[in-house]
GROMACS .gro file of C-alpha atoms in nm:
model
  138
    1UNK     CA    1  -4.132  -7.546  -3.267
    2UNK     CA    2  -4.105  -7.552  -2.905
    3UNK     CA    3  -4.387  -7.535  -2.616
    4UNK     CA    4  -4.478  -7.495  -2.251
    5UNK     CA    5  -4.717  -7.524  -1.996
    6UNK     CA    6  -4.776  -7.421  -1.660
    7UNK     CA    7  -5.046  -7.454  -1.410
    8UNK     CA    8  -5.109  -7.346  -1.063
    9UNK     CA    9  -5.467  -7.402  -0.854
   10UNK     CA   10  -5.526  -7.059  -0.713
   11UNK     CA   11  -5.762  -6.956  -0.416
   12UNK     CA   12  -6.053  -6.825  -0.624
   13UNK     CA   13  -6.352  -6.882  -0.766
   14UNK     CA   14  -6.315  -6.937  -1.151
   15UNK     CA   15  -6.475  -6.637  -1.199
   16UNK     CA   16  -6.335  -6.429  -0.956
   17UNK     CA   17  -5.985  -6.513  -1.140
   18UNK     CA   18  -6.123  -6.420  -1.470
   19UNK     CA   19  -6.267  -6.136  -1.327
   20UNK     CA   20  -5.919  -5.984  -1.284
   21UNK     CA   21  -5.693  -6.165  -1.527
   22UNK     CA   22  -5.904  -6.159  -1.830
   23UNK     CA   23  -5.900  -5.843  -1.905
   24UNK     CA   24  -5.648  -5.849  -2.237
   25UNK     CA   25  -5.509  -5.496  -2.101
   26UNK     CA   26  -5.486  -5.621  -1.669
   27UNK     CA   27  -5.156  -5.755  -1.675
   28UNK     CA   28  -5.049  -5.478  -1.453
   29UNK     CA   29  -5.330  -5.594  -1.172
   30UNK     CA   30  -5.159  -5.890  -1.112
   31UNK     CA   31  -4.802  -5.958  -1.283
   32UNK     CA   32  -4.546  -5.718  -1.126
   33UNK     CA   33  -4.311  -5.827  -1.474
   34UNK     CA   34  -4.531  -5.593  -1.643
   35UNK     CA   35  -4.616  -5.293  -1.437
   36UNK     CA   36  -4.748  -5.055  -1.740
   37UNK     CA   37  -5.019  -5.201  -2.025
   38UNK     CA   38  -5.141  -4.959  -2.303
   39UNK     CA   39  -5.431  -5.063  -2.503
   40UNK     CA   40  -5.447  -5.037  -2.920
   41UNK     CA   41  -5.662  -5.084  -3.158
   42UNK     CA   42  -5.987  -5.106  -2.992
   43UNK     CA   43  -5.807  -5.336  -2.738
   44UNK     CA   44  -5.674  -5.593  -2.957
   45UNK     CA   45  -5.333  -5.519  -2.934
   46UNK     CA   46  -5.130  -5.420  -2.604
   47UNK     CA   47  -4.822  -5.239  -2.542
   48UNK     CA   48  -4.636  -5.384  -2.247
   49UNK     CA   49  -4.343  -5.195  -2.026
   50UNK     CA   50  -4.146  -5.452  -1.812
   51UNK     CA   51  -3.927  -5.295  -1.554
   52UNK     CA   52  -3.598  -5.254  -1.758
   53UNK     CA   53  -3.831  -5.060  -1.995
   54UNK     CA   54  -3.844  -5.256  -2.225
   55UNK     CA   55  -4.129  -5.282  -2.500
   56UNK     CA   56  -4.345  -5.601  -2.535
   57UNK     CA   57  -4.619  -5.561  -2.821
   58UNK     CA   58  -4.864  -5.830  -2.822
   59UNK     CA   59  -5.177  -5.890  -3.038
   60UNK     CA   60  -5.541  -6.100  -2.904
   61UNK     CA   61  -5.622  -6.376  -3.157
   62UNK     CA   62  -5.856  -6.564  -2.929
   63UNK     CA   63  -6.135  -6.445  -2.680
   64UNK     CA   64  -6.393  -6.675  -2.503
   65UNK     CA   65  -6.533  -6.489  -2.208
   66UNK     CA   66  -6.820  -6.786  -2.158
   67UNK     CA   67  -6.497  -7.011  -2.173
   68UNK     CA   68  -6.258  -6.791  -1.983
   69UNK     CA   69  -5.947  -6.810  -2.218
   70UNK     CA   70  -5.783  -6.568  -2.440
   71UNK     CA   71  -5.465  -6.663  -2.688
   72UNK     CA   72  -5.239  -6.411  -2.776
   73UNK     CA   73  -4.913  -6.360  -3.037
   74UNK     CA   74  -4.638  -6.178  -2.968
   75UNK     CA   75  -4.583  -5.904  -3.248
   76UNK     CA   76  -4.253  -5.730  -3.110
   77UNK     CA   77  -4.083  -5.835  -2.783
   78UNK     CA   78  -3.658  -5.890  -2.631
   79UNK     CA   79  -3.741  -6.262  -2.631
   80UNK     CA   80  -3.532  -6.494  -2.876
   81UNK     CA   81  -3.835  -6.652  -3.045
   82UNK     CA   82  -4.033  -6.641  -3.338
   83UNK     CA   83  -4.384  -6.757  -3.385
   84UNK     CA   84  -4.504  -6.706  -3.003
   85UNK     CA   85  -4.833  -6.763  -2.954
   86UNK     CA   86  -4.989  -6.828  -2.618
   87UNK     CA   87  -5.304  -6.896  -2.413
   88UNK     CA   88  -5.429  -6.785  -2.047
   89UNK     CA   89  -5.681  -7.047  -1.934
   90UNK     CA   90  -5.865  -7.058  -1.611
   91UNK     CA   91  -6.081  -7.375  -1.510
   92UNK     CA   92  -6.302  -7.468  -1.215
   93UNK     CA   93  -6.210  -7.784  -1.000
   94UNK     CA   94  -6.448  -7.965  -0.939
   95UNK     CA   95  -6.628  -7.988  -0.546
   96UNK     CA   96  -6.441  -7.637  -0.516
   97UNK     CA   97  -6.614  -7.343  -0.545
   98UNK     CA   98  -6.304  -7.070  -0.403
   99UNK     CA   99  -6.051  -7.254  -0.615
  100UNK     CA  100  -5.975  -7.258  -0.967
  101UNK     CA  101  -5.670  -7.366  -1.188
  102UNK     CA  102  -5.499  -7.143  -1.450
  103UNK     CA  103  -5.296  -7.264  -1.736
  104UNK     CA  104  -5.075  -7.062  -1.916
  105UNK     CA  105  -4.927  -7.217  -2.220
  106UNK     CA  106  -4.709  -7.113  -2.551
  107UNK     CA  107  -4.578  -7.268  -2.819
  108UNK     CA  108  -4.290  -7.073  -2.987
  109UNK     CA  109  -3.989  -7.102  -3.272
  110UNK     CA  110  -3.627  -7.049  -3.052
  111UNK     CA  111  -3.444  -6.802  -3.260
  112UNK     CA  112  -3.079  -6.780  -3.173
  113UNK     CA  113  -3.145  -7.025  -2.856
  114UNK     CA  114  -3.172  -7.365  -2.826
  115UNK     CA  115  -3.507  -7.538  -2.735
  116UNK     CA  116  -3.431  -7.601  -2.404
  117UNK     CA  117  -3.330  -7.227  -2.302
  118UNK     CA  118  -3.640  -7.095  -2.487
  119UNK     CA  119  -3.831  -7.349  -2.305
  120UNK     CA  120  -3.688  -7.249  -1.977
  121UNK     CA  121  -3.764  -6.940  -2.025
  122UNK     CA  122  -4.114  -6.881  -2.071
  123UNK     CA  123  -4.208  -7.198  -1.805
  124UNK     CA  124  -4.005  -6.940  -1.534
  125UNK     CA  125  -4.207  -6.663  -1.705
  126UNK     CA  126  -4.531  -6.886  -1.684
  127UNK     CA  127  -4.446  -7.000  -1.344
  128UNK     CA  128  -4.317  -6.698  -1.170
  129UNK     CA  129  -4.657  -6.495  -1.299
  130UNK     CA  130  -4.924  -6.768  -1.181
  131UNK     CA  131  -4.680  -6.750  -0.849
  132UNK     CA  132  -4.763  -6.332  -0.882
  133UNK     CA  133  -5.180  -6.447  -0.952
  134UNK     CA  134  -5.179  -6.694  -0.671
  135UNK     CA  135  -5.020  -6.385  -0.415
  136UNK     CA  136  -5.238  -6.109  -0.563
  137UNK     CA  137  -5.553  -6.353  -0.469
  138UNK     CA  138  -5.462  -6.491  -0.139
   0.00000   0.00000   0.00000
């Protein structure tokens, strides 16, 4: 198994970024990867469209609104891993009221890759969407 983890202080309160990203369904709000998000089953399970069209299907096992976190498993996706599961975290920083850090992090079974190219892959994924956050909030 393989993992990943990204972080990037953004120019929010922590609540203001949960406000917007933890919303299992907001993707769309604030990561231009995935411009269309379709709720299922009550909102446990999301349908993602990145720009190629492709699908994305994920499914919420984890939800702490008092915590601001939510972890998340991949069910059907045109990544070459098994076993993805992954968590959005926001945190305050301390002394800074109109900051906060987000982590994103996934840990994830390379399936016709090697380690290092699945790794690579979801940090730039990780990356380039807390890049998108820290735009969409400055």
């Amino acid at each position: 198994m393989a993992s990943t983890s990204v972080s990037r202080t953004v120019p929010a309160s922590p609540q203001q970024v949960w406000d917007l990203i933890g919303g299992f369904a907001s993707l769309p709000d604030w990561l231009p990867y995935i411009p269309e998000s379709t709720a299922l089953d009550g909102g446990r399970t999301r349908r993602l469209t990145n720009p190629e069209g492709e699908t994305i299907v994920e499914r919420l096992v984890a939800f702490s609104d008092a915590e601001r976190h939510y972890s998340y498993a991949i069910l059907e996706a045109p990544f070459p891993v098994t076993g993805y599961l992954s968590t959005l975290r926001v945190h305050a920083i301390p002394g800074q009221e109109n900051a906060a850090e987000v982590q994103w992090s996934g840990s994830f079974t390379p399936d016709g890759v090697t380690d290092e190219q699945a790794v690579d892959l979801f940090t730039g994924i990780y990356r380039d969407g807390l890049d998108a956050l820290h735009k969409t909030l400055a």
